[in-house]
């Protein structure tokens, strides 16, 4: 791919690959993987299956977390010699809770060219279908494996006013949920599991309900968990006036749609809710959009 007459150094391509469904790869990613001098893969056996599927026979080298420092130096040498290298992980976008950060940093320090080839990411896939309100989002990656460290991190979210996003493995999901409800109370959570795969599952629920669900079955596949801030969802213990005001202040729904939702959730008369909402919902905060 590299033309030694036009440049002295190669390019490091950060290539996103499918997180499940092999059709989720861009035409540009396929071209770069074909034209690169080397593909640096988190697991060469795993990546070989994708390359075989695409009919690509580019040279493969391993780039996995335990040897990230040494492999990064090797890749930088290739780049300085004029070779183009495409780095991939087993699934999704490199350097997003996956290997890739070290080589990117080293290449940047040496002034080498880095080009992102965007594509699949479990993070953006989950956020795109969570339907969360416009609010700040903090991505934490995988929570600490040690319980004490995990609990300490979760406690920092008690009064946070943003959505906290985590990745979690199937064998640690129950521990994470238990620690989350202990630290934060029973707040809302969106769970995306096995994204783009046969057993894809998306659930908007509460921490307590998700604990019941996960404890009653064997979880498979990695999870993306989006924890709502404390004020993002009304508590069932709130009285009706508080609930109406919560929807006025925190929801994008109109007064009419808010009353429809509340009536269905609480099993009460929609007309009575509507009359009370008219009294509480001031003209400048929504009655003009009935």
mmCIF file of C-alpha atoms in Angstrom:
data_model
loop_
_atom_site.group_PDB
_atom_site.id
_atom_site.type_symbol
_atom_site.label_atom_id
_atom_site.label_comp_id
_atom_site.label_asym_id
_atom_site.label_seq_id
_atom_site.Cartn_x
_atom_site.Cartn_y
_atom_site.Cartn_z
ATOM 1 C CA UNK A 1 0.000 0.000 0.000
ATOM 2 C CA UNK A 2 2.782 2.393 0.855
ATOM 3 C CA UNK A 3 4.533 4.276 -1.938
ATOM 4 C CA UNK A 4 8.087 4.892 -0.744
ATOM 5 C CA UNK A 5 8.578 7.598 -3.365
ATOM 6 C CA UNK A 6 5.833 9.814 -1.892
ATOM 7 C CA UNK A 7 6.505 9.537 1.833
ATOM 8 C CA UNK A 8 9.194 8.371 4.216
ATOM 9 C CA UNK A 9 6.962 6.867 6.871
ATOM 10 C CA UNK A 10 3.888 4.686 6.934
ATOM 11 C CA UNK A 11 0.419 5.323 8.289
ATOM 12 C CA UNK A 12 -1.212 3.760 11.335
ATOM 13 C CA UNK A 13 -4.863 2.980 10.598
ATOM 14 C CA UNK A 14 -7.248 2.452 13.531
ATOM 15 C CA UNK A 15 -9.829 0.156 11.959
ATOM 16 C CA UNK A 16 -13.194 -0.644 13.536
ATOM 17 C CA UNK A 17 -14.446 -4.180 12.828
ATOM 18 C CA UNK A 18 -17.830 -5.879 13.457
ATOM 19 C CA UNK A 19 -18.961 -6.507 17.020
ATOM 20 C CA UNK A 20 -21.051 -9.447 15.890
ATOM 21 C CA UNK A 21 -22.703 -9.297 12.503
ATOM 22 C CA UNK A 22 -19.977 -9.531 9.849
ATOM 23 C CA UNK A 23 -21.991 -7.324 7.494
ATOM 24 C CA UNK A 24 -21.276 -4.375 9.778
ATOM 25 C CA UNK A 25 -17.979 -3.383 8.183
ATOM 26 C CA UNK A 26 -17.434 -0.369 5.978
ATOM 27 C CA UNK A 27 -16.180 -0.459 2.419
ATOM 28 C CA UNK A 28 -13.313 1.786 3.474
ATOM 29 C CA UNK A 29 -12.310 -0.613 6.266
ATOM 30 C CA UNK A 30 -12.225 -3.519 3.802
ATOM 31 C CA UNK A 31 -10.044 -1.528 1.412
ATOM 32 C CA UNK A 32 -7.590 -0.489 4.129
ATOM 33 C CA UNK A 33 -7.296 -4.049 5.448
ATOM 34 C CA UNK A 34 -6.529 -5.248 1.915
ATOM 35 C CA UNK A 35 -3.978 -2.536 1.136
ATOM 36 C CA UNK A 36 -2.080 -2.332 4.439
ATOM 37 C CA UNK A 37 1.339 -3.964 4.705
ATOM 38 C CA UNK A 38 0.425 -5.443 8.083
ATOM 39 C CA UNK A 39 -2.681 -5.980 10.183
ATOM 40 C CA UNK A 40 -2.000 -5.902 13.930
ATOM 41 C CA UNK A 41 -4.688 -7.975 15.640
ATOM 42 C CA UNK A 42 -5.679 -8.491 19.271
ATOM 43 C CA UNK A 43 -6.194 -12.196 18.514
ATOM 44 C CA UNK A 44 -4.864 -13.307 15.133
ATOM 45 C CA UNK A 45 -7.024 -16.449 15.162
ATOM 46 C CA UNK A 46 -10.168 -14.414 15.650
ATOM 47 C CA UNK A 47 -9.236 -11.802 13.046
ATOM 48 C CA UNK A 48 -8.236 -14.531 10.562
ATOM 49 C CA UNK A 49 -11.871 -15.672 10.455
ATOM 50 C CA UNK A 50 -12.977 -12.154 9.468
ATOM 51 C CA UNK A 51 -10.217 -11.836 6.882
ATOM 52 C CA UNK A 52 -11.068 -15.221 5.369
ATOM 53 C CA UNK A 53 -14.707 -14.134 5.162
ATOM 54 C CA UNK A 54 -13.617 -10.990 3.290
ATOM 55 C CA UNK A 55 -11.015 -12.739 1.119
ATOM 56 C CA UNK A 56 -8.112 -10.741 2.583
ATOM 57 C CA UNK A 57 -4.617 -12.233 2.950
ATOM 58 C CA UNK A 58 -2.660 -9.288 4.406
ATOM 59 C CA UNK A 59 0.192 -10.214 6.776
ATOM 60 C CA UNK A 60 -1.072 -10.644 10.336
ATOM 61 C CA UNK A 61 0.881 -9.801 13.484
ATOM 62 C CA UNK A 62 -0.355 -10.118 17.057
ATOM 63 C CA UNK A 63 -1.041 -7.100 19.248
ATOM 64 C CA UNK A 64 -2.536 -8.135 22.572
ATOM 65 C CA UNK A 65 -2.752 -6.402 25.921
ATOM 66 C CA UNK A 66 -0.129 -8.475 27.766
ATOM 67 C CA UNK A 67 2.519 -7.571 25.165
ATOM 68 C CA UNK A 68 1.182 -4.165 24.213
ATOM 69 C CA UNK A 69 4.326 -2.198 25.039
ATOM 70 C CA UNK A 70 6.686 -4.467 23.070
ATOM 71 C CA UNK A 71 4.308 -4.876 20.126
ATOM 72 C CA UNK A 72 3.736 -1.129 19.971
ATOM 73 C CA UNK A 73 7.469 -0.547 19.561
ATOM 74 C CA UNK A 74 7.578 -3.128 16.754
ATOM 75 C CA UNK A 75 4.668 -1.473 14.959
ATOM 76 C CA UNK A 76 6.249 1.966 15.300
ATOM 77 C CA UNK A 77 9.424 0.570 13.705
ATOM 78 C CA UNK A 78 7.375 -0.739 10.778
ATOM 79 C CA UNK A 79 5.787 2.688 10.387
ATOM 80 C CA UNK A 80 9.154 4.455 10.500
ATOM 81 C CA UNK A 81 10.412 2.061 7.815
ATOM 82 C CA UNK A 82 7.552 3.152 5.547
ATOM 83 C CA UNK A 83 5.126 0.282 6.161
ATOM 84 C CA UNK A 84 1.398 0.904 6.643
ATOM 85 C CA UNK A 85 -0.191 -0.891 9.594
ATOM 86 C CA UNK A 86 -3.900 -1.387 10.303
ATOM 87 C CA UNK A 87 -4.697 -2.190 13.912
ATOM 88 C CA UNK A 88 -7.871 -4.094 14.798
ATOM 89 C CA UNK A 89 -9.359 -5.687 17.897
ATOM 90 C CA UNK A 90 -11.544 -8.749 18.216
ATOM 91 C CA UNK A 91 -14.654 -6.583 17.954
ATOM 92 C CA UNK A 92 -15.419 -2.897 17.653
ATOM 93 C CA UNK A 93 -13.100 0.086 17.719
ATOM 94 C CA UNK A 94 -9.490 -0.253 18.910
ATOM 95 C CA UNK A 95 -8.467 1.745 22.008
ATOM 96 C CA UNK A 96 -12.068 1.873 23.307
ATOM 97 C CA UNK A 97 -11.694 -0.526 26.253
ATOM 98 C CA UNK A 98 -9.567 -2.637 23.907
ATOM 99 C CA UNK A 99 -5.856 -2.679 22.980
ATOM 100 C CA UNK A 100 -4.645 0.176 20.799
ATOM 101 C CA UNK A 101 -4.006 3.085 23.132
ATOM 102 C CA UNK A 102 -0.291 2.379 23.597
ATOM 103 C CA UNK A 103 0.615 2.205 19.916
ATOM 104 C CA UNK A 104 -1.483 5.290 19.137
ATOM 105 C CA UNK A 105 0.311 7.260 21.839
ATOM 106 C CA UNK A 106 3.759 6.099 20.710
ATOM 107 C CA UNK A 107 2.985 6.850 17.068
ATOM 108 C CA UNK A 108 1.747 10.316 17.989
ATOM 109 C CA UNK A 109 4.873 10.984 20.071
ATOM 110 C CA UNK A 110 7.021 10.102 17.041
ATOM 111 C CA UNK A 111 5.028 12.393 14.770
ATOM 112 C CA UNK A 112 3.687 9.509 12.663
ATOM 113 C CA UNK A 113 0.454 9.726 10.704
ATOM 114 C CA UNK A 114 -2.629 8.201 12.371
ATOM 115 C CA UNK A 115 -5.919 7.745 10.516
ATOM 116 C CA UNK A 116 -9.156 6.546 12.143
ATOM 117 C CA UNK A 117 -11.397 4.248 10.099
ATOM 118 C CA UNK A 118 -14.670 4.598 12.039
ATOM 119 C CA UNK A 119 -17.270 1.903 12.310
ATOM 120 C CA UNK A 120 -18.840 -0.476 14.843
ATOM 121 C CA UNK A 121 -18.658 0.283 18.559
ATOM 122 C CA UNK A 122 -20.731 -1.306 21.310
ATOM 123 C CA UNK A 123 -20.721 2.039 23.128
ATOM 124 C CA UNK A 124 -22.312 4.069 20.332
ATOM 125 C CA UNK A 125 -24.613 1.204 19.307
ATOM 126 C CA UNK A 126 -26.066 0.995 22.819
ATOM 127 C CA UNK A 127 -26.410 4.765 23.214
ATOM 128 C CA UNK A 128 -28.145 5.061 19.855
ATOM 129 C CA UNK A 129 -31.025 2.816 20.939
ATOM 130 C CA UNK A 130 -31.265 3.786 24.616
ATOM 131 C CA UNK A 131 -33.427 6.818 23.903
ATOM 132 C CA UNK A 132 -31.947 8.786 26.774
ATOM 133 C CA UNK A 133 -32.637 12.468 27.226
ATOM 134 C CA UNK A 134 -30.076 15.062 26.262
ATOM 135 C CA UNK A 135 -27.711 14.956 29.189
ATOM 136 C CA UNK A 136 -23.993 14.493 29.740
ATOM 137 C CA UNK A 137 -22.580 10.968 29.374
ATOM 138 C CA UNK A 138 -19.519 9.519 31.093
ATOM 139 C CA UNK A 139 -17.951 6.340 29.693
ATOM 140 C CA UNK A 140 -16.131 4.277 32.325
ATOM 141 C CA UNK A 141 -15.258 1.192 30.266
ATOM 142 C CA UNK A 142 -15.066 -1.968 32.364
ATOM 143 C CA UNK A 143 -15.596 -1.450 36.079
ATOM 144 C CA UNK A 144 -12.770 -2.622 38.371
ATOM 145 C CA UNK A 145 -12.727 -6.373 38.883
ATOM 146 C CA UNK A 146 -12.048 -6.024 42.625
ATOM 147 C CA UNK A 147 -15.225 -5.494 44.619
ATOM 148 C CA UNK A 148 -13.804 -2.791 46.920
ATOM 149 C CA UNK A 149 -12.546 -0.709 43.999
ATOM 150 C CA UNK A 150 -15.777 -1.209 42.073
ATOM 151 C CA UNK A 151 -17.903 -0.090 45.029
ATOM 152 C CA UNK A 152 -15.702 2.959 45.547
ATOM 153 C CA UNK A 153 -16.168 3.979 41.910
ATOM 154 C CA UNK A 154 -19.938 3.461 41.999
ATOM 155 C CA UNK A 155 -20.260 5.560 45.152
ATOM 156 C CA UNK A 156 -18.834 8.536 43.261
ATOM 157 C CA UNK A 157 -21.919 8.399 41.007
ATOM 158 C CA UNK A 158 -24.438 8.869 43.817
ATOM 159 C CA UNK A 159 -24.984 12.568 43.092
ATOM 160 C CA UNK A 160 -23.718 12.637 39.508
ATOM 161 C CA UNK A 161 -25.982 14.446 37.045
ATOM 162 C CA UNK A 162 -24.904 12.428 34.004
ATOM 163 C CA UNK A 163 -25.480 8.980 32.545
ATOM 164 C CA UNK A 164 -22.693 6.558 33.464
ATOM 165 C CA UNK A 165 -21.878 3.921 30.842
ATOM 166 C CA UNK A 166 -20.061 0.680 31.659
ATOM 167 C CA UNK A 167 -19.007 -2.456 29.841
ATOM 168 C CA UNK A 168 -19.379 -5.648 31.855
ATOM 169 C CA UNK A 169 -18.574 -9.308 31.260
ATOM 170 C CA UNK A 170 -21.149 -12.095 31.785
ATOM 171 C CA UNK A 171 -19.373 -13.591 34.783
ATOM 172 C CA UNK A 172 -19.222 -10.242 36.624
ATOM 173 C CA UNK A 173 -22.608 -8.775 35.737
ATOM 174 C CA UNK A 174 -24.399 -9.913 38.908
ATOM 175 C CA UNK A 175 -21.675 -8.546 41.182
ATOM 176 C CA UNK A 176 -21.745 -5.207 39.364
ATOM 177 C CA UNK A 177 -25.526 -4.882 39.680
ATOM 178 C CA UNK A 178 -25.516 -5.801 43.356
ATOM 179 C CA UNK A 179 -22.815 -3.236 44.097
ATOM 180 C CA UNK A 180 -24.616 -0.605 42.007
ATOM 181 C CA UNK A 181 -27.927 -0.929 43.848
ATOM 182 C CA UNK A 182 -26.128 -0.879 47.208
ATOM 183 C CA UNK A 183 -24.267 2.314 46.292
ATOM 184 C CA UNK A 184 -26.924 4.151 44.284
ATOM 185 C CA UNK A 185 -30.308 2.791 45.248
ATOM 186 C CA UNK A 186 -32.799 1.310 42.815
ATOM 187 C CA UNK A 187 -32.421 3.614 39.841
ATOM 188 C CA UNK A 188 -33.105 3.068 36.156
ATOM 189 C CA UNK A 189 -30.663 1.268 33.876
ATOM 190 C CA UNK A 190 -30.525 0.454 30.171
ATOM 191 C CA UNK A 191 -28.890 -2.843 29.278
ATOM 192 C CA UNK A 192 -27.666 -3.891 25.819
ATOM 193 C CA UNK A 193 -26.352 -7.434 25.451
ATOM 194 C CA UNK A 194 -25.008 -9.434 22.508
ATOM 195 C CA UNK A 195 -25.352 -6.417 20.216
ATOM 196 C CA UNK A 196 -25.819 -7.285 16.512
ATOM 197 C CA UNK A 197 -25.776 -11.019 17.322
ATOM 198 C CA UNK A 198 -28.498 -13.676 17.281
ATOM 199 C CA UNK A 199 -29.379 -13.246 20.949
ATOM 200 C CA UNK A 200 -29.304 -9.441 20.992
ATOM 201 C CA UNK A 201 -31.212 -8.048 23.957
ATOM 202 C CA UNK A 202 -32.123 -4.461 24.843
ATOM 203 C CA UNK A 203 -33.844 -3.656 28.125
ATOM 204 C CA UNK A 204 -34.866 -0.454 29.870
ATOM 205 C CA UNK A 205 -35.552 -1.438 33.452
ATOM 206 C CA UNK A 206 -34.534 -0.874 37.062
ATOM 207 C CA UNK A 207 -31.469 -2.223 38.840
ATOM 208 C CA UNK A 208 -33.619 -4.454 41.062
ATOM 209 C CA UNK A 209 -35.493 -5.929 38.099
ATOM 210 C CA UNK A 210 -32.290 -6.510 36.138
ATOM 211 C CA UNK A 211 -30.782 -8.330 39.131
ATOM 212 C CA UNK A 212 -33.745 -10.710 39.103
ATOM 213 C CA UNK A 213 -33.431 -11.233 35.349
ATOM 214 C CA UNK A 214 -29.692 -11.942 35.367
ATOM 215 C CA UNK A 215 -29.844 -14.189 38.441
ATOM 216 C CA UNK A 216 -32.516 -16.374 36.861
ATOM 217 C CA UNK A 217 -30.502 -17.272 33.775
ATOM 218 C CA UNK A 218 -26.990 -17.774 32.539
ATOM 219 C CA UNK A 219 -25.826 -14.517 30.988
ATOM 220 C CA UNK A 220 -23.882 -14.694 27.766
ATOM 221 C CA UNK A 221 -21.964 -12.040 25.892
ATOM 222 C CA UNK A 222 -20.673 -8.705 27.090
ATOM 223 C CA UNK A 223 -23.076 -6.079 28.373
ATOM 224 C CA UNK A 224 -23.289 -2.339 27.893
ATOM 225 C CA UNK A 225 -24.924 -0.772 30.957
ATOM 226 C CA UNK A 226 -26.211 2.805 31.011
ATOM 227 C CA UNK A 227 -26.974 3.972 34.541
ATOM 228 C CA UNK A 228 -29.361 6.882 34.814
ATOM 229 C CA UNK A 229 -28.570 9.810 37.125
ATOM 230 C CA UNK A 230 -30.589 10.039 40.311
ATOM 231 C CA UNK A 231 -32.999 12.651 38.916
ATOM 232 C CA UNK A 232 -33.544 11.012 35.534
ATOM 233 C CA UNK A 233 -36.514 8.832 36.510
ATOM 234 C CA UNK A 234 -39.313 9.448 39.025
ATOM 235 C CA UNK A 235 -39.698 7.130 41.994
ATOM 236 C CA UNK A 236 -42.958 5.236 42.409
ATOM 237 C CA UNK A 237 -43.075 6.484 45.998
ATOM 238 C CA UNK A 238 -43.534 10.097 44.803
ATOM 239 C CA UNK A 239 -47.066 11.496 45.078
ATOM 240 C CA UNK A 240 -48.995 12.381 41.945
ATOM 241 C CA UNK A 241 -48.190 16.112 42.115
ATOM 242 C CA UNK A 242 -44.475 15.342 42.354
ATOM 243 C CA UNK A 243 -44.720 12.954 39.420
ATOM 244 C CA UNK A 244 -46.495 15.539 37.290
ATOM 245 C CA UNK A 245 -43.872 18.137 38.130
ATOM 246 C CA UNK A 246 -41.093 15.657 37.424
ATOM 247 C CA UNK A 247 -42.445 15.075 33.913
ATOM 248 C CA UNK A 248 -42.757 18.839 33.418
ATOM 249 C CA UNK A 249 -39.157 19.493 34.478
ATOM 250 C CA UNK A 250 -37.309 16.389 33.218
ATOM 251 C CA UNK A 251 -39.256 14.867 30.332
ATOM 252 C CA UNK A 252 -39.538 16.006 26.719
ATOM 253 C CA UNK A 253 -43.157 14.777 26.620
ATOM 254 C CA UNK A 254 -46.023 17.206 26.248
ATOM 255 C CA UNK A 255 -48.525 17.664 29.095
ATOM 256 C CA UNK A 256 -51.019 15.447 27.300
ATOM 257 C CA UNK A 257 -48.515 12.647 26.664
ATOM 258 C CA UNK A 258 -47.150 12.910 30.197
ATOM 259 C CA UNK A 259 -50.650 12.395 31.599
ATOM 260 C CA UNK A 260 -51.218 9.459 29.273
ATOM 261 C CA UNK A 261 -47.963 7.818 30.434
ATOM 262 C CA UNK A 262 -48.629 8.487 34.126
ATOM 263 C CA UNK A 263 -52.203 7.220 33.933
ATOM 264 C CA UNK A 264 -51.045 3.964 32.385
ATOM 265 C CA UNK A 265 -48.227 3.535 34.918
ATOM 266 C CA UNK A 266 -50.348 4.338 37.975
ATOM 267 C CA UNK A 267 -53.663 2.865 36.862
ATOM 268 C CA UNK A 268 -55.574 6.090 37.518
ATOM 269 C CA UNK A 269 -58.008 8.229 35.556
ATOM 270 C CA UNK A 270 -56.336 10.154 32.768
ATOM 271 C CA UNK A 271 -58.946 12.929 32.870
ATOM 272 C CA UNK A 272 -58.360 13.570 36.594
ATOM 273 C CA UNK A 273 -54.590 13.589 36.046
ATOM 274 C CA UNK A 274 -55.019 16.018 33.180
ATOM 275 C CA UNK A 275 -57.088 18.457 35.257
ATOM 276 C CA UNK A 276 -54.497 18.427 38.041
ATOM 277 C CA UNK A 277 -51.637 18.769 35.556
ATOM 278 C CA UNK A 278 -53.277 21.861 34.038
ATOM 279 C CA UNK A 279 -53.164 23.484 37.481
ATOM 280 C CA UNK A 280 -49.509 22.617 38.069
ATOM 281 C CA UNK A 281 -48.097 22.948 34.570
ATOM 282 C CA UNK A 282 -47.671 26.666 33.964
ATOM 283 C CA UNK A 283 -48.401 28.188 30.568
ATOM 284 C CA UNK A 284 -44.751 29.038 29.838
ATOM 285 C CA UNK A 285 -43.606 25.489 30.618
ATOM 286 C CA UNK A 286 -45.769 23.430 28.351
ATOM 287 C CA UNK A 287 -49.489 24.247 28.100
ATOM 288 C CA UNK A 288 -48.810 26.034 24.844
ATOM 289 C CA UNK A 289 -47.835 22.678 23.300
ATOM 290 C CA UNK A 290 -50.895 20.619 24.114
#
